[in-house]
Coordinates of C-alpha atoms and ligand atoms in Angstrom, one line a residue:
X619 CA -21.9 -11.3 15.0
X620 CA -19.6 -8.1 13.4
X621 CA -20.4 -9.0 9.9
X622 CA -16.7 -7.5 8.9
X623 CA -15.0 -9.7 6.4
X624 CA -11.3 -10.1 6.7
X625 CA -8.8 -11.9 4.1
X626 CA -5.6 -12.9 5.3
X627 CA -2.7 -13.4 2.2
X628 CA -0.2 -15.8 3.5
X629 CA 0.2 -18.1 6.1
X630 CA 4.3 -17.3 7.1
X631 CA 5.1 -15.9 10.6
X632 CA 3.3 -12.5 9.6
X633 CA -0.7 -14.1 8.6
X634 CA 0.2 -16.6 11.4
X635 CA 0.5 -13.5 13.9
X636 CA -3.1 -11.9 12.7
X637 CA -4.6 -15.2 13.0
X638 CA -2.9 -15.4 16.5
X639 CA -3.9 -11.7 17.5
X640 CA -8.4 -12.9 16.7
X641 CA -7.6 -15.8 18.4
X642 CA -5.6 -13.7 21.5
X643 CA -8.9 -11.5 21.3
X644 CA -11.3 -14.4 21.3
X645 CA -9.8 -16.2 24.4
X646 CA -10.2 -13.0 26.5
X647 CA -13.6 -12.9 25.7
X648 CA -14.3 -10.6 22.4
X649 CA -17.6 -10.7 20.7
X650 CA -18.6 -10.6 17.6
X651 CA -15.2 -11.7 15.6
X652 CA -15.1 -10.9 11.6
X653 CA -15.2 -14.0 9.6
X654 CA -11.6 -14.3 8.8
X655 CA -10.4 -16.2 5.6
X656 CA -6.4 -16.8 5.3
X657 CA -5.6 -18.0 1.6
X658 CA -2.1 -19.9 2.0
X659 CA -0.5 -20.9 -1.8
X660 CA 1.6 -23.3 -0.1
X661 CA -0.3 -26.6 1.3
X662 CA 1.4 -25.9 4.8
X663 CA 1.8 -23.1 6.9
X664 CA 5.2 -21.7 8.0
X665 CA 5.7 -19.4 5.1
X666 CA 9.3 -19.1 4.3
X667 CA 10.4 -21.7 7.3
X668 CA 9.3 -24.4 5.3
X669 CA 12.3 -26.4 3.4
X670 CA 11.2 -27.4 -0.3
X671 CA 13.6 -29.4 -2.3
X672 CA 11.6 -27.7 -5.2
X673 CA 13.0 -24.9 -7.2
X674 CA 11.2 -23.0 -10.2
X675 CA 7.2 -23.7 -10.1
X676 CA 5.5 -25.9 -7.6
X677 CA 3.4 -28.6 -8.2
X678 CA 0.7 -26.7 -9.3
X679 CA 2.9 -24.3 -11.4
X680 CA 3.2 -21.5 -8.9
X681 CA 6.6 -19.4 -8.3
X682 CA 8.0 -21.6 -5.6
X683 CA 7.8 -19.3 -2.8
X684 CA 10.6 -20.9 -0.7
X685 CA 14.7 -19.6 -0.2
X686 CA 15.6 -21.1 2.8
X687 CA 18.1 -24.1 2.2
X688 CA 19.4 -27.0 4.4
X689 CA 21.5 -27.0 7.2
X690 CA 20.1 -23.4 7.4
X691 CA 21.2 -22.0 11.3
X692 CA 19.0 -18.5 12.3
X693 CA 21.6 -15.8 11.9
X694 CA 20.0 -14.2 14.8
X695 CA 19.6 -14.8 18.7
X696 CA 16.1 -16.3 19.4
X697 CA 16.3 -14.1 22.5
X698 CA 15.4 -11.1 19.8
X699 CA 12.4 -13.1 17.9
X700 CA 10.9 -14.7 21.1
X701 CA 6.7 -14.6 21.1
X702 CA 5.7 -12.3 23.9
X703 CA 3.0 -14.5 24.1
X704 CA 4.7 -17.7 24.1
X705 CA 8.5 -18.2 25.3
X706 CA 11.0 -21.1 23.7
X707 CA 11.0 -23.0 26.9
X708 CA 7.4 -23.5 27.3
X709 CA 7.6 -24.6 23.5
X710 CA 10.4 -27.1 24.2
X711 CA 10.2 -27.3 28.2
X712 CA 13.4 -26.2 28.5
X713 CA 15.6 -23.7 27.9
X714 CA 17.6 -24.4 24.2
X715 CA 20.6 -23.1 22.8
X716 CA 20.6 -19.4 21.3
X717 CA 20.8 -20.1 17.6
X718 CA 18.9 -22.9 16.5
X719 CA 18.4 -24.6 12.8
X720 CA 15.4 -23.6 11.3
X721 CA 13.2 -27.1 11.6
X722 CA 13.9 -26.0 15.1
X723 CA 12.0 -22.3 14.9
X724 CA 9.7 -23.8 12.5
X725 CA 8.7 -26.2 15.2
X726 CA 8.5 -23.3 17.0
X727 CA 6.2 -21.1 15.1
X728 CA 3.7 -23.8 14.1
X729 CA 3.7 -25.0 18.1
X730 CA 1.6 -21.8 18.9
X731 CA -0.6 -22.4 16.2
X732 CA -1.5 -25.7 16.3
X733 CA -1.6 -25.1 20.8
X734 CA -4.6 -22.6 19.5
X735 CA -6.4 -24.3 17.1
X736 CA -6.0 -21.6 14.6
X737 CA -5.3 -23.7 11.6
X738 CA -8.7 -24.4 10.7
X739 CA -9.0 -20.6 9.2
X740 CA -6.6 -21.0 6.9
X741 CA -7.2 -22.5 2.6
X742 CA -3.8 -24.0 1.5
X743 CA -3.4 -24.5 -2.3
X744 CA -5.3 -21.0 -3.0
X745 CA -2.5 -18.4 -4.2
X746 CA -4.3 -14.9 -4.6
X747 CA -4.5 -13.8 -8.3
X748 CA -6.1 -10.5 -7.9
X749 CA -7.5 -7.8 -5.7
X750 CA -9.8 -5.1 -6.5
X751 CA -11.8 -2.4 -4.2
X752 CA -14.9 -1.3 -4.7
X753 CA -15.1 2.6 -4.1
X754 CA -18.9 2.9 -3.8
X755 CA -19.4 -0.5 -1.4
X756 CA -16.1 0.1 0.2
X757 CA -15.0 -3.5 -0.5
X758 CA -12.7 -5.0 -1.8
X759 CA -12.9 -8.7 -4.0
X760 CA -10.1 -10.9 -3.7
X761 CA -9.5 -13.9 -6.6
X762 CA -8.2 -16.9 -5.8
X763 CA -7.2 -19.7 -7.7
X764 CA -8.4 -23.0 -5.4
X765 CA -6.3 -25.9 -6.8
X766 CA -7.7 -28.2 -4.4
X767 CA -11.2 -28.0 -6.3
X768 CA -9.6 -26.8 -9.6
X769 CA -11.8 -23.6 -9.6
X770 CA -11.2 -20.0 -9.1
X771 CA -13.2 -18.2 -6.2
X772 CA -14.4 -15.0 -5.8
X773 CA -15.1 -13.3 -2.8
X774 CA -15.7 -9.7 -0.9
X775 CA -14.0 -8.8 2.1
X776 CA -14.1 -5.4 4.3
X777 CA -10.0 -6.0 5.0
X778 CA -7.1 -7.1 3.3
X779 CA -4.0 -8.2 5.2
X780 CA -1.3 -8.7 2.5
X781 CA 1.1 -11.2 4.4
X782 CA 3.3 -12.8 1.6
X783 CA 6.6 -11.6 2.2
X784 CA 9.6 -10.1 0.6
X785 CA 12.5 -12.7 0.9
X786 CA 11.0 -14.4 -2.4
X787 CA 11.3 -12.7 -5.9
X788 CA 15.2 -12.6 -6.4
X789 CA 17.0 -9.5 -7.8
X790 CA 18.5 -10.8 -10.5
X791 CA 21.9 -8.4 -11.7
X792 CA 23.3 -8.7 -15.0
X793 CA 27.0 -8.5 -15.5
X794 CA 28.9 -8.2 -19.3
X795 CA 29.8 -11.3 -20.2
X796 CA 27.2 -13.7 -18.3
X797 CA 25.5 -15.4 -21.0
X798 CA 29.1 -17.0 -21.8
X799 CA 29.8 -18.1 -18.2
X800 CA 29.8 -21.7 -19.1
X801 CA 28.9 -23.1 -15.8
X802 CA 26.0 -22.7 -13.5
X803 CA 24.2 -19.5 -12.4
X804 CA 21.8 -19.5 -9.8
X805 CA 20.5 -17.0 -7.3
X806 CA 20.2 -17.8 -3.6
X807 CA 16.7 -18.2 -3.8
X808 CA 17.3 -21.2 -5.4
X809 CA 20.0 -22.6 -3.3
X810 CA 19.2 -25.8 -1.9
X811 CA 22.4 -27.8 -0.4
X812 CA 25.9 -26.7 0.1
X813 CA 27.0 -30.7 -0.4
X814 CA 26.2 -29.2 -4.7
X815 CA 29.2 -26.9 -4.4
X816 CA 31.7 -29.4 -2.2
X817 CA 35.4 -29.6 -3.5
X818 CA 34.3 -26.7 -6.2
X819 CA 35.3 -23.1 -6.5
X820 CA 32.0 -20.7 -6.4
X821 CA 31.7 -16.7 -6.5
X822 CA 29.0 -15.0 -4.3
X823 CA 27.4 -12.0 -5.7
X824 CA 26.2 -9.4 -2.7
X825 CA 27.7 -8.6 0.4
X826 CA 24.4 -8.4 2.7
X827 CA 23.5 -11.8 5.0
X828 CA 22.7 -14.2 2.2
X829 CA 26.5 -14.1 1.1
X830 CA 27.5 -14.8 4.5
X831 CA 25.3 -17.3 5.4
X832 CA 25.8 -19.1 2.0
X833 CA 29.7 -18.7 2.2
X834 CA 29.8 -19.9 6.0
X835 CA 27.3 -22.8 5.1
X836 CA 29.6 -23.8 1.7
X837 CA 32.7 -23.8 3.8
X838 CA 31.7 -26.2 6.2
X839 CA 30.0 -28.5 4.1
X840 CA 33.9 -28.4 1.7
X841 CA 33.3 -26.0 -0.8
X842 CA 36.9 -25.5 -1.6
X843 CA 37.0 -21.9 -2.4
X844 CA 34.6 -19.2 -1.7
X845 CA 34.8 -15.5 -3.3
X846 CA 32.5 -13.2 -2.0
X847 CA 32.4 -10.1 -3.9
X848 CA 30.7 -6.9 -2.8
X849 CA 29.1 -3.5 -4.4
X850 CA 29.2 -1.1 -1.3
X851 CA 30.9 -2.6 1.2
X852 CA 32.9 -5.1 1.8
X853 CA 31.5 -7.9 5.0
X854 CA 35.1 -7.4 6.5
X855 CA 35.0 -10.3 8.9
X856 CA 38.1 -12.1 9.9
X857 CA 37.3 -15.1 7.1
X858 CA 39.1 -18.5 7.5
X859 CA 41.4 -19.7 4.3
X860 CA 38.9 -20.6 1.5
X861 CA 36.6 -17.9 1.9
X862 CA 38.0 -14.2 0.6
X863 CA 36.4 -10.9 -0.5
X864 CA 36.8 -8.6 -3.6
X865 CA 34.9 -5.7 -4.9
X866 CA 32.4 -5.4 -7.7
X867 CA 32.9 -7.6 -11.1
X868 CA 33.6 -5.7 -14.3
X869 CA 32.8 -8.7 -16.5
X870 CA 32.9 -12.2 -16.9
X871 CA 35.3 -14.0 -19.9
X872 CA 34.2 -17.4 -20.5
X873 CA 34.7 -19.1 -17.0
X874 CA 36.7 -16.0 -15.3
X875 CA 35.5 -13.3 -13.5
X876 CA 37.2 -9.7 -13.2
X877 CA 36.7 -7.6 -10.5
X878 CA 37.1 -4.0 -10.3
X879 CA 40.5 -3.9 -8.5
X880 CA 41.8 -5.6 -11.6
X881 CA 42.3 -9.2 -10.2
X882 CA 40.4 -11.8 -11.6
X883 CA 39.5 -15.5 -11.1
X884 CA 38.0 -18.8 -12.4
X885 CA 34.6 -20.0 -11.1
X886 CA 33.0 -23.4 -11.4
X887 CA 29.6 -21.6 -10.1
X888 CA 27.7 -17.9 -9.1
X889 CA 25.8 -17.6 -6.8
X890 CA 24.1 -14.0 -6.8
X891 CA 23.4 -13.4 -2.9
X892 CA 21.8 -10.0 -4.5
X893 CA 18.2 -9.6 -2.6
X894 CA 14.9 -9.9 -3.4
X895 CA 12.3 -7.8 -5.5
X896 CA 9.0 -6.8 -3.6
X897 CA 6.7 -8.3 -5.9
X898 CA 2.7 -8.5 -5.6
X899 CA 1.5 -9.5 -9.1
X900 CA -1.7 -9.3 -7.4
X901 CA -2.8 -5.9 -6.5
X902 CA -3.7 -3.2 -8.8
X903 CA -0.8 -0.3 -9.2
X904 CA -3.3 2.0 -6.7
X905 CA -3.1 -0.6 -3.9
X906 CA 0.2 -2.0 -4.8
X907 CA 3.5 -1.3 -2.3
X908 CA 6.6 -0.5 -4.1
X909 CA 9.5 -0.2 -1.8
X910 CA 13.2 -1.3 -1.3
X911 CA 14.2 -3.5 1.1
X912 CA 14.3 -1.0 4.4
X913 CA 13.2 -0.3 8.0
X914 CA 10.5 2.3 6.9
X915 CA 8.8 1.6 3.3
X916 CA 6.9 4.6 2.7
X917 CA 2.7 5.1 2.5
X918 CA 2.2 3.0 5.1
X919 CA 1.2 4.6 8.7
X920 CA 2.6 3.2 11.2
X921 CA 4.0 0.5 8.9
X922 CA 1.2 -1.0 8.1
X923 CA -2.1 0.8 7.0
X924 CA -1.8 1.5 3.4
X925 CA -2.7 5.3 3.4
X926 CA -4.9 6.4 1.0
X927 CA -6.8 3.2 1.7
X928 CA -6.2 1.6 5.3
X929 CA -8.8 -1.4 4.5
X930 CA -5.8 -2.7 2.9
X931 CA -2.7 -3.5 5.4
X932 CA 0.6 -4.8 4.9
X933 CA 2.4 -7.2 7.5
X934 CA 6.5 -7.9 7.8
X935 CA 7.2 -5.3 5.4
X936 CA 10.5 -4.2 6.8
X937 CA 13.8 -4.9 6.5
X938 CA 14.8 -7.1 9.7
X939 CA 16.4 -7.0 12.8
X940 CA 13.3 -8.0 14.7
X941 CA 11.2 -10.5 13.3
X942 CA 8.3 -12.8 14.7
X943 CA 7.7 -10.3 17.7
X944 CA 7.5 -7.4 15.4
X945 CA 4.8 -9.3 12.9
X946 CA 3.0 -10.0 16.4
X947 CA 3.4 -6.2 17.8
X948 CA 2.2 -5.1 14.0
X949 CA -1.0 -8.1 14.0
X950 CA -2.5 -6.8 17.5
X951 CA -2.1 -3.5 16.7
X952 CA -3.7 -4.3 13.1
X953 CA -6.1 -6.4 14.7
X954 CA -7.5 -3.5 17.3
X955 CA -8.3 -0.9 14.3
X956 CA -10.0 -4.1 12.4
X957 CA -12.1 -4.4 15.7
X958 CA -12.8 -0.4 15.7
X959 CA -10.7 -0.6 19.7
X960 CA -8.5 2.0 17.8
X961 CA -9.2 4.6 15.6
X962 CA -7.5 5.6 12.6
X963 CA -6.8 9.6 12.5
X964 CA -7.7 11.0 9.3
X965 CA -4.9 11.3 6.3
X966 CA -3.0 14.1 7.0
X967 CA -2.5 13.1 10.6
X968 CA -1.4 9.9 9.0
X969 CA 0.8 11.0 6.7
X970 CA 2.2 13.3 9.1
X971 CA 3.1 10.6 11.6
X972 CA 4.7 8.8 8.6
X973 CA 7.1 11.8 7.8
X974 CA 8.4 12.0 11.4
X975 CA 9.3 8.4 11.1
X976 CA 10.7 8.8 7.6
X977 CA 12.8 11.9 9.2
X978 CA 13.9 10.0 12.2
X979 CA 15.0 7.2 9.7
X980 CA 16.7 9.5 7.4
X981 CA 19.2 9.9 9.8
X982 CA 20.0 6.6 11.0
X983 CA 23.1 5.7 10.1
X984 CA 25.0 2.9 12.1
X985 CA 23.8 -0.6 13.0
X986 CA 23.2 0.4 16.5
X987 CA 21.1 2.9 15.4
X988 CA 19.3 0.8 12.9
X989 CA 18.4 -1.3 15.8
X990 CA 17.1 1.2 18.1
X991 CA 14.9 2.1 15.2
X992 CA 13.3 -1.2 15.0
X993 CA 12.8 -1.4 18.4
X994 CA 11.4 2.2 19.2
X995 CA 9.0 1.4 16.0
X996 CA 7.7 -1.4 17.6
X997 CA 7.3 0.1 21.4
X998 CA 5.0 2.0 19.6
X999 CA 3.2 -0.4 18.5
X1000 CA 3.3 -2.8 21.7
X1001 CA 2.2 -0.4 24.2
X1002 CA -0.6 0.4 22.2
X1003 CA -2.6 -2.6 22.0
X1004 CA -2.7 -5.8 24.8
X1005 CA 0.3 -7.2 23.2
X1006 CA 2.4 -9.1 26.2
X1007 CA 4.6 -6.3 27.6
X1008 CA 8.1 -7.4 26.2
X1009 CA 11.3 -6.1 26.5
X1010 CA 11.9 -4.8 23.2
X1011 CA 14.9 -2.1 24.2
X1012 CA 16.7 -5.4 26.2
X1013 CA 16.8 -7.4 23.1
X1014 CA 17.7 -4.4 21.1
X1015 CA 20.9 -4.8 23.4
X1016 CA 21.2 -8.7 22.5
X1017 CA 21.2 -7.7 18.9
X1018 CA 24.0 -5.6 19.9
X1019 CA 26.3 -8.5 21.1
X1020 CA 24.9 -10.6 18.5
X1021 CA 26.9 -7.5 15.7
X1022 CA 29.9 -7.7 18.1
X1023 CA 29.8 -11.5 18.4
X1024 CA 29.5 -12.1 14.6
X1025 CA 33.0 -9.9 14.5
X1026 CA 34.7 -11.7 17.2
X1027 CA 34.1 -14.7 15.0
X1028 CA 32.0 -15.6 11.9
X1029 CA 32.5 -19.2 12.0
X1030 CA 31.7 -19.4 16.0
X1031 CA 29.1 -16.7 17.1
X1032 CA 26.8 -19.4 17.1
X1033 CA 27.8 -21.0 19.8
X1034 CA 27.0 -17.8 22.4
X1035 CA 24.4 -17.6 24.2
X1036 CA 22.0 -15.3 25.6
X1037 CA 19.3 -14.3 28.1
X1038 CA 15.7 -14.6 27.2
X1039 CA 14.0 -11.2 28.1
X1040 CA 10.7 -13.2 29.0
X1041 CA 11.8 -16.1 31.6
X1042 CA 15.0 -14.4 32.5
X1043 CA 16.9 -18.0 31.8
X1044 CA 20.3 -18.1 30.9
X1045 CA 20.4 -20.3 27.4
X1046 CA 22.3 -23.2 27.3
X1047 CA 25.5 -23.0 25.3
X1048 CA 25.4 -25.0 22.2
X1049 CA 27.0 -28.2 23.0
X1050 CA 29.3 -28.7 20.0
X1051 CA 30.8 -26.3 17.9
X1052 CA 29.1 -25.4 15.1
X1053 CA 31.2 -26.1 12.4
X1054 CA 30.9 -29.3 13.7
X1055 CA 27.3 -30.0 13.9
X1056 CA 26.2 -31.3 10.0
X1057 CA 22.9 -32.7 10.5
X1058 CA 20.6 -29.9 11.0
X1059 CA 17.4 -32.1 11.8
X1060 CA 15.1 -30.9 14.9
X1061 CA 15.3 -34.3 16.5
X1062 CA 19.4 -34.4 16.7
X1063 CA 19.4 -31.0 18.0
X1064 CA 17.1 -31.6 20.7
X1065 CA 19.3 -34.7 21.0
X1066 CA 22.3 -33.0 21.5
X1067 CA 20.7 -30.0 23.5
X1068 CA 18.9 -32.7 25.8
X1069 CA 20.5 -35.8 26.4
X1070 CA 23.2 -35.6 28.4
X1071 CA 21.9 -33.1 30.9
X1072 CA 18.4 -34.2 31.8
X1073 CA 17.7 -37.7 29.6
X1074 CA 14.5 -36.5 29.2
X1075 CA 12.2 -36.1 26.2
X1076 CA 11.7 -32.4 26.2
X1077 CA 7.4 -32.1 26.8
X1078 CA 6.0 -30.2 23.5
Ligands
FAD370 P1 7.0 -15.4 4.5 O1 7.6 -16.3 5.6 O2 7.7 -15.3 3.3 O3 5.5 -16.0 4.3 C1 4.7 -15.5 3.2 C2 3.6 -16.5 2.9 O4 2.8 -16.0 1.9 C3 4.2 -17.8 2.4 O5 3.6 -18.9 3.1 C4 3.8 -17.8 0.9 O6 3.6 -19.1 0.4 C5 2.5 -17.0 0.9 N1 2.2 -16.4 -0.4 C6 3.0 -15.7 -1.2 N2 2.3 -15.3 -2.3 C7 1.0 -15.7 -2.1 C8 -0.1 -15.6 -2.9 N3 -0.2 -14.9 -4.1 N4 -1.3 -16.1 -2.4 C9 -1.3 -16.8 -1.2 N5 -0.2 -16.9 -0.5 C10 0.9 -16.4 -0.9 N6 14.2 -14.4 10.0 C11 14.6 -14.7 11.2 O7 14.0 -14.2 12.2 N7 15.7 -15.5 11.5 C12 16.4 -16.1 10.5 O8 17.3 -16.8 10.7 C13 15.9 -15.9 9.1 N8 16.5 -16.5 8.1 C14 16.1 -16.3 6.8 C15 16.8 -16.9 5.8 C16 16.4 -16.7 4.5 C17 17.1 -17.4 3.4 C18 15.3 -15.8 4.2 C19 14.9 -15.6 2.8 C20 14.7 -15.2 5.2 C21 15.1 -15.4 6.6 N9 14.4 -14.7 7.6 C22 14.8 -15.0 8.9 C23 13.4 -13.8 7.4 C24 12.0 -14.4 7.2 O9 11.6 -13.9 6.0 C25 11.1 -14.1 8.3 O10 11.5 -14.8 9.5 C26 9.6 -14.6 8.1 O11 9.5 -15.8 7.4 C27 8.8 -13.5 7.3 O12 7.4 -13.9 7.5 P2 6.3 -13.4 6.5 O13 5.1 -14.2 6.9 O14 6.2 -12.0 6.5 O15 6.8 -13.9 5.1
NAP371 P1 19.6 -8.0 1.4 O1 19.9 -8.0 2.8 O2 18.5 -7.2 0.9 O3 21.0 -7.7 0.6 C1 21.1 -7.6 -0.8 C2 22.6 -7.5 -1.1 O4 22.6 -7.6 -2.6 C3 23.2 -6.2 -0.7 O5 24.5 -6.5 -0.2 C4 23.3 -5.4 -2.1 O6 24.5 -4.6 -2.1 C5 23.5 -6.6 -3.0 N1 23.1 -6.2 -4.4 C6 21.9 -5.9 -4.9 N2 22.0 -5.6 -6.2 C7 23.3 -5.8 -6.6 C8 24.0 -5.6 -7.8 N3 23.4 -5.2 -8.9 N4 25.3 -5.9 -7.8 C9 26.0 -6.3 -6.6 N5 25.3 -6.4 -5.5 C10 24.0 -6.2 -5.4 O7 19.3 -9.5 0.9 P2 19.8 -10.9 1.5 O8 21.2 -10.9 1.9 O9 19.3 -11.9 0.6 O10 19.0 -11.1 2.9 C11 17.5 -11.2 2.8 C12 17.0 -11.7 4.2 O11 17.3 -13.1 4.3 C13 17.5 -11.0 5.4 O12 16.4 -10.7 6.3 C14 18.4 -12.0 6.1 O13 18.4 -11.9 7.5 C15 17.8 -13.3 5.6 N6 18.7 -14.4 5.6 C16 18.9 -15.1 6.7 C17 19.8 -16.2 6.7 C18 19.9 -17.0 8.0 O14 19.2 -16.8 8.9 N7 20.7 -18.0 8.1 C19 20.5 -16.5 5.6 C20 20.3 -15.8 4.5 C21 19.4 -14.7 4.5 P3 24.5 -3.1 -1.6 O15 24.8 -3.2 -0.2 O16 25.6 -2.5 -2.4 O17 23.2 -2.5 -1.9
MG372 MG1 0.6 -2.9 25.6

């Protein structure tokens, strides 16, 4: 037995994918496995794909790690976040439409997991309070508060995989005038249902994918008018009536906003669509990330390894166009360092390997090239490790469409479809439009994606 220790924080896509890669490694015959502990603060795994109704603190008084919402669609093909390892269709035995609601990926995500057995590493109820290392043992001890036994627990471990995300801490602007906006102010972390806003008239702070998704969601489900209004740059899409652009507020008087262009407006709700804070309460300022939201967050090599102290690695830290294959392509590779299959080059190599990707990024400017980023960033990773070959560059392409599709219509891009990169099937269309589609639930959409061609229950 490798008497290695490894803690896994977080059980979202990104822990998920490390507990997959030891479990990838163990079914081709590995030895000697680390004892791995994942330490979940949720009491399900999922991470961010789980819907809570709950907003504020949990039930034990934890943050409520949770933004997603209902009747929340992925704004990205699935063709682009397909498992090398394990395709939609043999998930849902057939093929399925390009875009589905989330119970739908969530379904997805846990399907792999629960196939594998893997669950059985992972505490629920134990949010991480602190994390320590140990310069003269060279480990590091990781607190956790247990609120299934009521106790905290102390333990030492050789790795720490920090898998808690960055889509959870909300950014939280102030503009002059706020405190007298008499109605309500939330942040889209804490949007639950468009059906709250129907019939009313609600500004959205941000101009990044929250405010589109949130506008796009509110105007199906009634919201009567929609204002999105942006810092930078305005979304520009060809909007339907009810949903309308303006630049940055100057300040709010009582219920009315004015924006810099000098027009202004009455509001029965904000919204601020403004991003999330990276936020680990839990680590030390020596072990602690600190970053924007963006493709390359510096001190980490190759994205991951924390580089004065690569014990400590940091999952799904990007900003992303890729998502559940680049946690996986980041896990395996993570995974074969932890198993000493690859070794780490000492720091200045690291850090010189960082600043080429830093320069390379510094120069990226369009979407397209954003994309190809992403994608050569994970190659890297991917042909480095036993990964499933996958076509990253190919689905680099779908992302492509997906950008021109979302142009050629906001309201519809939904309904395209694409080519998975792994079975080389042709994705069914989505059967209704969907503007038309209101309940969101995993069994009407396997309903609607099933019934009429094949009357079958899709195997699972
Ligand atoms: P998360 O999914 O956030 O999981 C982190 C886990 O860590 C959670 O389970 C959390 O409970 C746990 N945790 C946090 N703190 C602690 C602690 N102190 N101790 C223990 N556990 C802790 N991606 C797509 O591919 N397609 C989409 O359509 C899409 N839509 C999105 C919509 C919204 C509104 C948001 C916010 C994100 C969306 N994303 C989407 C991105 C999404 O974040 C990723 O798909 C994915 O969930 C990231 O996985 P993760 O494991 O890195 O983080
Ligand atoms: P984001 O992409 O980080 O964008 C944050 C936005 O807030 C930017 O437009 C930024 O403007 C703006 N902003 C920040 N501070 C501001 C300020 N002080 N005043 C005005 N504007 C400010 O965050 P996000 O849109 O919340 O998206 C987060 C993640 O969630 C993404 O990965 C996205 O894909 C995902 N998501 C997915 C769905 C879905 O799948 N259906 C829905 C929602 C979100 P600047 O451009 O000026 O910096
Ligand atoms: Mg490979």
């Amino acid at each position: 037995m490798n008497n290695k220790k490894i803690a896994i924080l977080g059980a979202g896509p990104s822990g998920l994918a490390q507990l997959r890669a030891f479990e990838a490694a163990r079914l081709n015959g590995v030895e000697n496995l680390p004892e791995i502990v994942c330490y979940e603060k949720q009491s399900e795994m999922g991470g961010m794909w789980n819907y809570t109704w709950r907003t504020g603190l949990d039930k034990h008084g934890e943050p409520v790690h949770g933004s997603m919402y209902r009747y929340l669609w992925s704004n990205g093909p699935k063709e682009c976040l397909e498992f090398a390892d394990y395709s939609f269709e043999e998930h849902f035995g057939e093929p399925i439409a390009s875009y589905p609601p989330r119970a739908v990926l969530k379904d997805y995500i846990i399907g792999r997991i629960n196939k594998q057995n893997i669950s059985q590493y992972i505490k629920f109820d134990c949010p991480v309070r602190w994390v320590t290392f140990n310069d003269e043992t060279k480990m590091f001890t990781v607190t956790v508060m247990n609120h299934k036994t009521g106790k905290q627990e102390v333990n030492d471990f050789d790795y720490v995989v920090v898998a808690t995300g960055h889509f959870s801490t909300p950014n939280m602007p102030y503009f002059k005038g706020l405190e007298d906006f008499p109605n309500r102010v939330l942040h889209a972390h804490d949007f639950r249902d468009a059906l709250e806003f129907k019939n009313k008239e609600i500004l959205l702070i941000g101009g990044s994918y929250s405010a589109e998704d949130i506008a796009t969601q509110c105007y199906k489900y009634g919201t009567k008018s929609i204002t999105i209004s942006y810092r930078t740059q305005a979304l520009g899409y060809d909007w339907p009536e009810g949903i309308s652009e303006a630049p940055l507020i100057t300040h709010f008087e009582d219920e009315i906003a004015h924006f810099a262009d000098g027009t202004s407006k009455r509001f029965d709700a904000i919204i601020m669509c403004t991003g999330y804070l990276f936020h680990f309460p839990f680590m030390p300022d020596p072990l602690r990330l600190e970053t924007n939201n963006c493709l390359y967050p510096e001190n980490l090599y190759k994205g991951v390894f924390w580089q004065s102290n690569p014990q400590l690695i940091y999952l799904g830290m990007q900003d992303q166009y890729f998502t559940f294959n680049m946690f996986d392509a980041q896990a395996w590779y993570a995974r074969d360092v932890m198993l000493g299959k690859i070794e780490l080059p000492k720091l200045d190599i690291r850090e010189k390997d960082e600043k080429i990707w830093l320069d390379t990024y510094s120069k990226v400017q369009t979407v397209n090239e954003e994309i190809d980023f992403q994608a050569a960033y994970i190659r890297e990773l991917v042909d480095a490790t036993d990964y499933p070959e996958f076509h990253v560059e190919k689905q680099g392409d779908i992302f492509k469409e997906w950008k021109k599709d979302k142009k050629g219509g906001i309201m519809s891009f939904r309904e395209k479809a694409y080519r998975s990169t792994l079975t080389n099937n042709m994705a069914p269309e989505l059967p209704q439009p969907w503007l038309e589609i209101l309940d969101d639930s995993l069994e009407h959409f396997l309903h609607i994606s099933f019934e009429k061609e094949t009357n079958s229950i899709p195997k699972k």
